[in-house]
CSV table of N, CA and C in Angstrom, one decimal:
chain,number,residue,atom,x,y,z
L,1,UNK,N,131.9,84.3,183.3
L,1,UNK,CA,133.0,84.2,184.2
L,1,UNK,C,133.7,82.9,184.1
L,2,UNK,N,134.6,82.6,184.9
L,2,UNK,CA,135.6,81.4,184.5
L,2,UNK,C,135.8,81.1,185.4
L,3,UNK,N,135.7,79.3,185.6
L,3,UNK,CA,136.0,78.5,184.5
L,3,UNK,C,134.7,78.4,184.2
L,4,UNK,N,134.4,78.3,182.6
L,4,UNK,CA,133.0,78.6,181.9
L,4,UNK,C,132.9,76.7,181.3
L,5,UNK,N,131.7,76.4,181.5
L,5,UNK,CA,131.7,74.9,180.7
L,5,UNK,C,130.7,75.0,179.3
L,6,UNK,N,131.8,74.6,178.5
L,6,UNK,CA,131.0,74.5,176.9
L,6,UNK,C,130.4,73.7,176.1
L,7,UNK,N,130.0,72.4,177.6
L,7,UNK,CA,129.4,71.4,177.1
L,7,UNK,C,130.1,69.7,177.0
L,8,UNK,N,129.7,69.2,176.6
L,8,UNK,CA,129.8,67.9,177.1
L,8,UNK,C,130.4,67.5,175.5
L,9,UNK,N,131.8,66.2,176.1
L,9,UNK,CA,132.4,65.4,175.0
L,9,UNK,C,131.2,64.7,174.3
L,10,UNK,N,131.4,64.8,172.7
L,10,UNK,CA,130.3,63.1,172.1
L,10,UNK,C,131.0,61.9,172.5
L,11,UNK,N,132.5,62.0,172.4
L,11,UNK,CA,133.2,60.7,172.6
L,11,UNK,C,133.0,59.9,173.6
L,12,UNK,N,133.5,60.8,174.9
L,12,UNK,CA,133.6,60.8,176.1
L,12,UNK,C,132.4,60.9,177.3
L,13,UNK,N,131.8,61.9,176.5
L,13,UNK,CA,130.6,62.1,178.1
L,13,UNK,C,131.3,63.2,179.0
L,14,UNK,N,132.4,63.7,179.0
L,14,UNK,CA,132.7,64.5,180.1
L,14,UNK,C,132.5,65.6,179.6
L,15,UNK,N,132.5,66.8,180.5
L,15,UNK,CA,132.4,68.2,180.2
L,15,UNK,C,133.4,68.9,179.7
L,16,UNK,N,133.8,69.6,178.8
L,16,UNK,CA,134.7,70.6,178.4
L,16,UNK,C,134.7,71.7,179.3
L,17,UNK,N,136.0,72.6,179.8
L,17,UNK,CA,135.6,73.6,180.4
L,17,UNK,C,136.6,74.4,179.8
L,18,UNK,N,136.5,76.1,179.8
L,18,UNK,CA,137.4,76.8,179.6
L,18,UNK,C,137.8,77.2,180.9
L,19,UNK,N,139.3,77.4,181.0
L,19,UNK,CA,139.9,77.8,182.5
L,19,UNK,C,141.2,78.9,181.9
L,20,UNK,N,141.1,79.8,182.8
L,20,UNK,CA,142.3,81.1,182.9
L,20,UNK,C,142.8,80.6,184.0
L,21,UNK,N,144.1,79.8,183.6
L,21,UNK,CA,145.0,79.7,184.9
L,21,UNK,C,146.7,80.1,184.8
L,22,UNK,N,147.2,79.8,185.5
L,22,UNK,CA,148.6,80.5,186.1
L,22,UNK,C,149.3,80.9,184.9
L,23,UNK,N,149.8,79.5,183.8
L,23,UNK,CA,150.2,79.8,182.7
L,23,UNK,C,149.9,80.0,181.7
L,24,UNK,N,148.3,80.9,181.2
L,24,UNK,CA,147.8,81.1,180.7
L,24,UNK,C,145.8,80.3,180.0
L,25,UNK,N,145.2,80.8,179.5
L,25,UNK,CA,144.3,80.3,178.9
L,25,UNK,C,143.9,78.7,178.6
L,26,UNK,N,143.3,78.0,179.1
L,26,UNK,CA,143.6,76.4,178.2
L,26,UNK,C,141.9,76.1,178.5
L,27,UNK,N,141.8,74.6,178.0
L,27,UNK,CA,140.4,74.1,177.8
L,27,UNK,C,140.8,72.5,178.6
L,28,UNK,N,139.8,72.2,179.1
L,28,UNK,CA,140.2,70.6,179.9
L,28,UNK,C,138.7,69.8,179.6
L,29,UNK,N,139.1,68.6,179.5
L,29,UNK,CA,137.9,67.5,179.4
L,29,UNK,C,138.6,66.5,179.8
L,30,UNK,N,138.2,65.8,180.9
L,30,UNK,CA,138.9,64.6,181.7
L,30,UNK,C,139.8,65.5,182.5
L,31,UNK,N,141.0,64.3,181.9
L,31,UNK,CA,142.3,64.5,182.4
L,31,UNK,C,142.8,65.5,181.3
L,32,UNK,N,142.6,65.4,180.3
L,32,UNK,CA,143.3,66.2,179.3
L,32,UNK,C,143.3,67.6,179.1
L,33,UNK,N,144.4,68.5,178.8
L,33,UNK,CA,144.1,69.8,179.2
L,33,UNK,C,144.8,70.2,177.4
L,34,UNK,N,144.5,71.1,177.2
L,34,UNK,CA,145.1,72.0,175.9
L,34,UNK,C,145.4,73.7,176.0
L,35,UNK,N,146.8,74.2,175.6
L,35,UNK,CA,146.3,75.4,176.0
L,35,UNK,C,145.9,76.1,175.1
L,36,UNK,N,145.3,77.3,174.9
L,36,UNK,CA,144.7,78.1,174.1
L,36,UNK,C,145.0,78.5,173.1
L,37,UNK,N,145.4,79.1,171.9
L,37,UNK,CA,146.0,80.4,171.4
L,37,UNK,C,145.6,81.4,171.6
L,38,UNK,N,146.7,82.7,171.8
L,38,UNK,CA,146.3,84.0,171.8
L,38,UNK,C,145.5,84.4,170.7
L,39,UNK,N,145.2,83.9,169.8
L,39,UNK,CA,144.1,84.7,169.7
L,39,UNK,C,142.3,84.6,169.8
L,40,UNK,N,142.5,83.4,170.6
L,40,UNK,CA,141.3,82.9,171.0
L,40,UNK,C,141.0,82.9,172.7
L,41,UNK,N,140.3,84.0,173.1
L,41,UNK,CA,140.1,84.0,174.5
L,41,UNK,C,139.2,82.9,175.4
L,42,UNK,N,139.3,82.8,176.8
L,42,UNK,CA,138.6,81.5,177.0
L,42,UNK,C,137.0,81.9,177.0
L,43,UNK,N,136.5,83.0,176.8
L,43,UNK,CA,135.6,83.2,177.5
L,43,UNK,C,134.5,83.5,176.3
L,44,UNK,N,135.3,83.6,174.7
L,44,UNK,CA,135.1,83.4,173.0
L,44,UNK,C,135.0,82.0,172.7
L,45,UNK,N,135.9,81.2,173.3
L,45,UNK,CA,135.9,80.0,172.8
L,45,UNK,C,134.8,79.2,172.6
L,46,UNK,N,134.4,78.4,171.5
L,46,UNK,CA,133.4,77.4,171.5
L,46,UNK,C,133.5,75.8,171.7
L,47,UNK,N,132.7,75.3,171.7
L,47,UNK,CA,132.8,73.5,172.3
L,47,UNK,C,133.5,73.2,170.9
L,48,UNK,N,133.2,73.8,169.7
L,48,UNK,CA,134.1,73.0,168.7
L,48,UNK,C,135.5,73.2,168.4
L,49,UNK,N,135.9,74.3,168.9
L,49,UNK,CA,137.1,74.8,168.4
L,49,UNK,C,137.7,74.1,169.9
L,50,UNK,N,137.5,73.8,170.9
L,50,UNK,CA,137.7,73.3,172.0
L,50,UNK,C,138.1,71.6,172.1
L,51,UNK,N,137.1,71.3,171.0
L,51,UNK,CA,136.8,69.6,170.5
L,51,UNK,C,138.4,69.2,169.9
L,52,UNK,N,138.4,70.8,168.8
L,52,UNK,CA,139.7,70.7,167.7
L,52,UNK,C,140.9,70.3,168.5
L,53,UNK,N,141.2,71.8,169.4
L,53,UNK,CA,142.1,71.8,170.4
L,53,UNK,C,142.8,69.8,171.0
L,54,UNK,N,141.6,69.6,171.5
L,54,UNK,CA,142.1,68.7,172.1
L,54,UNK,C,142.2,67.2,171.5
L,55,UNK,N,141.8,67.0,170.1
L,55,UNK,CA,142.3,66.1,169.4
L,55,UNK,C,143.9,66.3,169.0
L,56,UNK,N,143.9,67.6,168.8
L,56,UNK,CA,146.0,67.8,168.3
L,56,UNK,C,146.5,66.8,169.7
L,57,UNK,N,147.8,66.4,169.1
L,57,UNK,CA,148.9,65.9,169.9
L,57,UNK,C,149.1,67.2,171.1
L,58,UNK,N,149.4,66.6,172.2
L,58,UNK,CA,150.0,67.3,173.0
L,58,UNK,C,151.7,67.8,172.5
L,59,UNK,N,151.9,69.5,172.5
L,59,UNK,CA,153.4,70.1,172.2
L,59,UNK,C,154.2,69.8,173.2
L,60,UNK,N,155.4,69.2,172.6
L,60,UNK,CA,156.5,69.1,173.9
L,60,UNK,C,156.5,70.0,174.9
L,61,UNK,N,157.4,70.3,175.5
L,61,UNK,CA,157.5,71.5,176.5
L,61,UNK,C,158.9,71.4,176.4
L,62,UNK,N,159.7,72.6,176.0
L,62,UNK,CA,161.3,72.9,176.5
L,62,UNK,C,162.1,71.9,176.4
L,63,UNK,N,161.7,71.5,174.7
L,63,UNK,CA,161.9,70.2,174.3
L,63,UNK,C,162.6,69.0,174.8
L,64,UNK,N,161.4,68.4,175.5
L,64,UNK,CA,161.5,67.3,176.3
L,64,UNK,C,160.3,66.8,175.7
L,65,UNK,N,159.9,65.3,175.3
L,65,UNK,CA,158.6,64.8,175.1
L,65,UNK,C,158.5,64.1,173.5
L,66,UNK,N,159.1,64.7,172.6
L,66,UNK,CA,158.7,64.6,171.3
L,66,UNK,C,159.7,63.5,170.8
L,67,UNK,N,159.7,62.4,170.7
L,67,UNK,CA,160.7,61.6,169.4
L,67,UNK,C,160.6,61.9,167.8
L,68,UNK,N,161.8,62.4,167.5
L,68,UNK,CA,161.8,62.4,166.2
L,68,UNK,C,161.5,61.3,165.2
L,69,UNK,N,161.0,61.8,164.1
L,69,UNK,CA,161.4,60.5,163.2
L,69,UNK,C,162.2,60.0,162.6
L,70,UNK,N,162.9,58.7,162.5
L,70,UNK,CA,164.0,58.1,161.7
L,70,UNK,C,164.3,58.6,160.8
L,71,UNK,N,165.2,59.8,160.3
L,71,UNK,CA,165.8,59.6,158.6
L,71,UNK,C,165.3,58.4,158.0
L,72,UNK,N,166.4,57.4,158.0
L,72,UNK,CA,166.4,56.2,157.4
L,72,UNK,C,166.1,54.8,158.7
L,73,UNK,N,165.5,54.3,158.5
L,73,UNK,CA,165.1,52.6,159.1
L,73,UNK,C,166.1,51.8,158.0
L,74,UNK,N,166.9,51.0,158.5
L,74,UNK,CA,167.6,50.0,157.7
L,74,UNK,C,166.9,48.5,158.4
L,75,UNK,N,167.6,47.0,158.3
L,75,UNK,CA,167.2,46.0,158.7
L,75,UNK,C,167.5,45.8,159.8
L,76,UNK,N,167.3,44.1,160.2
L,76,UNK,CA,167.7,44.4,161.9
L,76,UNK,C,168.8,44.0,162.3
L,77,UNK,N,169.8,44.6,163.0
L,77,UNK,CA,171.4,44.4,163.5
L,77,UNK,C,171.4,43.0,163.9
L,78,UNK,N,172.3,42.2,163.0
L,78,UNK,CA,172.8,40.6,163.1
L,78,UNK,C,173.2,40.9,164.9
L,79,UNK,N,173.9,41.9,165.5
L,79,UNK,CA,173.9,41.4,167.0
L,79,UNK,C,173.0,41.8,167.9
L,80,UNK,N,172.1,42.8,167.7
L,80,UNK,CA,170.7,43.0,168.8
L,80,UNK,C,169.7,42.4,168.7
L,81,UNK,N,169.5,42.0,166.8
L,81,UNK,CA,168.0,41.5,166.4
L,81,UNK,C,167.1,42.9,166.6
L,82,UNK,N,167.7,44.2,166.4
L,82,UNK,CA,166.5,45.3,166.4
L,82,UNK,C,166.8,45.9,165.5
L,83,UNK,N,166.2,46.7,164.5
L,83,UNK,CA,166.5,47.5,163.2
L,83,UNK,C,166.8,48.7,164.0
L,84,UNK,N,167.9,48.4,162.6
L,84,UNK,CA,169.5,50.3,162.7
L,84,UNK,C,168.4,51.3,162.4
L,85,UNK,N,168.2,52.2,163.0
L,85,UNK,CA,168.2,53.7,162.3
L,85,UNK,C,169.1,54.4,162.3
L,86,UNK,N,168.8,55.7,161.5
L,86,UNK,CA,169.3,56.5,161.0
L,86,UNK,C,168.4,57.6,161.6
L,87,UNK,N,169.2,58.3,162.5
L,87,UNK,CA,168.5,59.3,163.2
L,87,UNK,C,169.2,60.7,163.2
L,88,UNK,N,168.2,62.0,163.2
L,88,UNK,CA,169.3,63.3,163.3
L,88,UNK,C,169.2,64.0,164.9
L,89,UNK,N,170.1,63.9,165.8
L,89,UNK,CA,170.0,64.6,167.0
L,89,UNK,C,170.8,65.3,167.0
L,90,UNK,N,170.6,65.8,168.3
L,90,UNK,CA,170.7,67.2,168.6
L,90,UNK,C,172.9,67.7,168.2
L,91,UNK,N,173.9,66.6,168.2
L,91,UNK,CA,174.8,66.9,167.9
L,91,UNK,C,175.1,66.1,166.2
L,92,UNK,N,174.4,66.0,165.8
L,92,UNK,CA,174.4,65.1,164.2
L,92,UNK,C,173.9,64.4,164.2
L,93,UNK,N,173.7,63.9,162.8
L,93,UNK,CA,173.3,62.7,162.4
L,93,UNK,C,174.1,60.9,163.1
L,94,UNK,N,173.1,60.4,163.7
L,94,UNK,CA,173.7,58.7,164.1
L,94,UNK,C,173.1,57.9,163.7
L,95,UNK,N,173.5,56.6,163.7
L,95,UNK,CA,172.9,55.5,163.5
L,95,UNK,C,173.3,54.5,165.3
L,96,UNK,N,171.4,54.3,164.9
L,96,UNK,CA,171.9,53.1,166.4
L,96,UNK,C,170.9,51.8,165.9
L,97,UNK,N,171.4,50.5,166.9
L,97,UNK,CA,171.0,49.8,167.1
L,97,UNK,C,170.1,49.5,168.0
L,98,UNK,N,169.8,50.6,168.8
L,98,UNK,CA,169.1,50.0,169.9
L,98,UNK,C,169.5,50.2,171.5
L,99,UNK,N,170.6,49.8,171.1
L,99,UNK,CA,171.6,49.5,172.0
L,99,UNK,C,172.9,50.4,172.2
L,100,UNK,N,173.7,50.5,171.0
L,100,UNK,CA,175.0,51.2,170.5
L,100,UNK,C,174.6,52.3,169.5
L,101,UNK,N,175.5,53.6,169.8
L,101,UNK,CA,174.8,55.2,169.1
L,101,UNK,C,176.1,55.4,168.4
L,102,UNK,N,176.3,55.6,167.4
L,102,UNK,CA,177.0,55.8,166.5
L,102,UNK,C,177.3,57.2,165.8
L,103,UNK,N,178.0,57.7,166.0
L,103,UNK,CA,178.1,59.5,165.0
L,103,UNK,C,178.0,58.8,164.0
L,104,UNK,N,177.8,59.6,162.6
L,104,UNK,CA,178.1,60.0,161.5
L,104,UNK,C,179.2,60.8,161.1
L,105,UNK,N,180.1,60.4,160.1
L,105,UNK,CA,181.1,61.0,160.2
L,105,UNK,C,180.2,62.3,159.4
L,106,UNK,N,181.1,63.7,160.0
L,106,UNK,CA,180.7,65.0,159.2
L,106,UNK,C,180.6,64.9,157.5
L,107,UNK,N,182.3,64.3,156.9
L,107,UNK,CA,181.6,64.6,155.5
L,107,UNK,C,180.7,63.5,154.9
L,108,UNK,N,180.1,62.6,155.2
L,108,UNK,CA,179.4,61.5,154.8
L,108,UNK,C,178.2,62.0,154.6
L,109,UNK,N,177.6,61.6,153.4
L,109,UNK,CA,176.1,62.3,153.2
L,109,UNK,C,175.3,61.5,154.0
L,110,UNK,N,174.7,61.6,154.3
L,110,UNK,CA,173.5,61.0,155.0
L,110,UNK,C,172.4,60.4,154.0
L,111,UNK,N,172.0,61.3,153.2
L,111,UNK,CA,171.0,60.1,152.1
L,111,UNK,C,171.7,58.8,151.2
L,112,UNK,N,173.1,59.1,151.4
L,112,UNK,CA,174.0,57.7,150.6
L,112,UNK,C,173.6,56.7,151.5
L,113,UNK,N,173.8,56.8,152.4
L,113,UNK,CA,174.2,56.0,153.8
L,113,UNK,C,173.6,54.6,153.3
L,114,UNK,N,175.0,53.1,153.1
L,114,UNK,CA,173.9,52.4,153.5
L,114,UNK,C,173.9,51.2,154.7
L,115,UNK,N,173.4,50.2,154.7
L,115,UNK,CA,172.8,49.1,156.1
L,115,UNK,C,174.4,49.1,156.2
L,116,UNK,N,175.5,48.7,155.4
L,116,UNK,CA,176.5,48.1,155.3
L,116,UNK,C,178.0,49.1,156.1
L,117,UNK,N,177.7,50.7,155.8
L,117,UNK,CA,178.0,51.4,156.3
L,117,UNK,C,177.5,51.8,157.9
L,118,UNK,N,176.4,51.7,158.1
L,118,UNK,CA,175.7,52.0,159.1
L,118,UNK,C,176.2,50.5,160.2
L,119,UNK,N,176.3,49.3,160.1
L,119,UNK,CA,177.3,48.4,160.5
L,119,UNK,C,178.1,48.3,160.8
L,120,UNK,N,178.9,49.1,160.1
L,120,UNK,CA,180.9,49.5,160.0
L,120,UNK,C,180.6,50.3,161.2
L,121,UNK,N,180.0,51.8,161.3
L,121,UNK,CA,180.1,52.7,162.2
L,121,UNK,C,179.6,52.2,163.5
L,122,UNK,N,178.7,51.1,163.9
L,122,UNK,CA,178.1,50.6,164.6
L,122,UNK,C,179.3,49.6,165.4
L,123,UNK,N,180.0,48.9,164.7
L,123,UNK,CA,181.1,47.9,165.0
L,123,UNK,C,182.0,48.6,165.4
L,124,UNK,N,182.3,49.6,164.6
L,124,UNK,CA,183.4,50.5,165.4
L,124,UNK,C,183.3,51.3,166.7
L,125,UNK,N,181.9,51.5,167.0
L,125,UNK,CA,181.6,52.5,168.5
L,125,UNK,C,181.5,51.2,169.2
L,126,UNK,N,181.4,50.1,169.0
L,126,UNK,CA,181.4,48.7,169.7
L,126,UNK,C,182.6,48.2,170.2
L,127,UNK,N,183.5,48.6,169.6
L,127,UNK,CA,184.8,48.1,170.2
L,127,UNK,C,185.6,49.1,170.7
L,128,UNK,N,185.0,50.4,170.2
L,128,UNK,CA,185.7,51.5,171.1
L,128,UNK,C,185.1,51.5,172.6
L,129,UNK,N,183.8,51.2,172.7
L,129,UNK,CA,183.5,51.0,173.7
L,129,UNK,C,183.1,52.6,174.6
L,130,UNK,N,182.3,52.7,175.3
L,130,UNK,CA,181.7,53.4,176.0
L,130,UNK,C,182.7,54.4,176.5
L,131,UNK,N,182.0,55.4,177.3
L,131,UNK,CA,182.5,56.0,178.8
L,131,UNK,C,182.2,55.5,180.1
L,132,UNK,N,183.1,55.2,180.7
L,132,UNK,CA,182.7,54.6,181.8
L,132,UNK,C,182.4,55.6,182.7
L,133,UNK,N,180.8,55.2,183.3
L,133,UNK,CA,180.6,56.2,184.7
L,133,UNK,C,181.6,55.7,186.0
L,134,UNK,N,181.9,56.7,186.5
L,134,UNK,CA,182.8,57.2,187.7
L,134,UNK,C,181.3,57.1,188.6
L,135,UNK,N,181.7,55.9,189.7
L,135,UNK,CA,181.0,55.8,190.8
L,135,UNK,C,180.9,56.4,191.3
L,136,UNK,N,180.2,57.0,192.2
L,136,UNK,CA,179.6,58.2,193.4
L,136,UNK,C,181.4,57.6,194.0
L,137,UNK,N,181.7,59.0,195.1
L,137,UNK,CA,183.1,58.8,195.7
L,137,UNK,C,182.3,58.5,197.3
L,138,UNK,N,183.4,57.6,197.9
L,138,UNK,CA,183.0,57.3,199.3
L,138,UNK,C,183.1,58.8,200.1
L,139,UNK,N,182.5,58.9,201.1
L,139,UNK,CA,182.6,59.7,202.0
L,139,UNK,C,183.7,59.8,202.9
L,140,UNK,N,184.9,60.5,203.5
L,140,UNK,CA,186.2,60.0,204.3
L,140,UNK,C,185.6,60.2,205.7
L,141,UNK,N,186.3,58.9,206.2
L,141,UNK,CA,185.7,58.9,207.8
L,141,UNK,C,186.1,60.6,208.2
L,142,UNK,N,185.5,60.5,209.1
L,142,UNK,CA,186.0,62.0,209.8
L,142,UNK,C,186.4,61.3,211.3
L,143,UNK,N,186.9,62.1,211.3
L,143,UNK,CA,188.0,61.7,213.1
L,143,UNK,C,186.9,62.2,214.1
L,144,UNK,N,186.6,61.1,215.0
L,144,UNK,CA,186.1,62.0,215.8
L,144,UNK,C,186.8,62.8,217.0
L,145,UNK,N,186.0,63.9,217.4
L,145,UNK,CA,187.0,64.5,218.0
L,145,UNK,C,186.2,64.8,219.1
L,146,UNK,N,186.8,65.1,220.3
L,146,UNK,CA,186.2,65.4,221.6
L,146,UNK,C,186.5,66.3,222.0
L,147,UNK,N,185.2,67.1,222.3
L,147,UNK,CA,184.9,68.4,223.5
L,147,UNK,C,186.0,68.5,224.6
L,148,UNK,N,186.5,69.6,224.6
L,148,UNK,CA,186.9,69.6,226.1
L,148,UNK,C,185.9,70.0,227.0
L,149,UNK,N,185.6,69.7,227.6
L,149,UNK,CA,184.9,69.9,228.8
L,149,UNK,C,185.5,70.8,229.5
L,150,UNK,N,184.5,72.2,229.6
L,150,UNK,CA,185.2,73.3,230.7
L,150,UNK,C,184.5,73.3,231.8
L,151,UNK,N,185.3,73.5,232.7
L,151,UNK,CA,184.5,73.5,234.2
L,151,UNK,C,184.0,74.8,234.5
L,152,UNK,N,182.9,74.6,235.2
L,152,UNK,CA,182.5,75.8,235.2
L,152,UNK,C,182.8,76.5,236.8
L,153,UNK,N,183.2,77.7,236.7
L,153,UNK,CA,183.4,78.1,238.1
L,153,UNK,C,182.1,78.1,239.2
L,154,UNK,N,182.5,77.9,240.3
L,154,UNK,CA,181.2,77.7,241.5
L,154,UNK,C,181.1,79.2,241.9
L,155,UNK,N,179.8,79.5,241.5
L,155,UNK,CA,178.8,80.6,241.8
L,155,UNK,C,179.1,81.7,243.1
L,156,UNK,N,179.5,82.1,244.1
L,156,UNK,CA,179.6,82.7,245.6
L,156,UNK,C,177.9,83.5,245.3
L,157,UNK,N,177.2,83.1,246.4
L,157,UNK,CA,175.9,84.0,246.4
L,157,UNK,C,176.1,85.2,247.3
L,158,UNK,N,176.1,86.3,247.4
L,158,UNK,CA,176.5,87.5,247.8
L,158,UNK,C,175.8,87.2,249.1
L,159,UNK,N,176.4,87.3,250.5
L,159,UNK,CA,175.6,87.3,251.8
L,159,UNK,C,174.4,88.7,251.6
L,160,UNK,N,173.2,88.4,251.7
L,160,UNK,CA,172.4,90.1,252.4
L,160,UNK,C,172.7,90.2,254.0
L,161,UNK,N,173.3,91.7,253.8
L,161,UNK,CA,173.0,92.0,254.9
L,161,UNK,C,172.1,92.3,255.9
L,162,UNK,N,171.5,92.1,257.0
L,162,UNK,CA,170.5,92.2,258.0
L,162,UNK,C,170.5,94.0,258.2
L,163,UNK,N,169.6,94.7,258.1
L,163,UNK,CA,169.4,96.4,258.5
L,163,UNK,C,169.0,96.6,259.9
């Protein structure tokens, strides 16, 4: 039955456990959790393949988490002091400093590219300069306004009559 424990880390000292939880199958030691593959159930699984498991890198999630690697690393920008890359995201290929993100122009190859070009493009998003964020908007007073006060009519209690 589950959560089943498969033994104890060499590294660590802690216990490995297999657990079936909400979002499926996974194995935990410590803090560190891994989750399964289908085609390995928790209740099949061994302390080694469990060991394997949790030496991999943790997988982004709904790609959030992962930095890519640089295309190209050039030297370091005469105005940041931090070396340009050459990076491919999510709308093209840029080059930054660190600081300033640069498109690539579409027909420009990307393996030509060099420190001197990557500069030019960098100088030019520099003087074009940003977007500026639009501050939160103030709130407008509101007028205050007052109740009328309704009066309320005075009650008459019906006399009882005496039988």
């Amino acid at each position: 039955s589950l959560p089943r424990e498969l033994g104890p880390d060499p590294k660590s000292g802690d216990t490995v456990t297999a657990y079936n939880g909400r979002f499926g199958p996974y194995v935990k030691c410590g803090d560190e959790t891994r989750s399964l593959p289908s085609d390995i159930s928790p209740l099949d699984v061994t302390l080694q393949q469990a060991l394997e498991l949790l030496a991999q890198p943790k997988k982004a999630r709904r790609g959030f988490g992962q930095t890519r690697e640089p295309i190209k690393v050039f030297d370091e920008s005469p105005v940041t002091k931090q070396k340009v890359q050459l990076l491919d995201g999510r709308y093209g290929p840029y080059v930054t400093d660190g600081e300033t993100n640069a498109s690539v122009p579409k027909g420009t190859a990307v393996d030509q590219l060099s420190f001197e070009d990557a500069l030019n493009l960098l100088a030019a998003r520099a003087t074009q300069g940003g977007t500026k964020k639009k501050g939160a908007k103030k709130p407008t007073a509101k007028k205050a306004t007052k109740k009328a006060t309704t009066k309320k009519k005075a009650t008459t209690k019906k006399s009882s009559t005496k039988k």
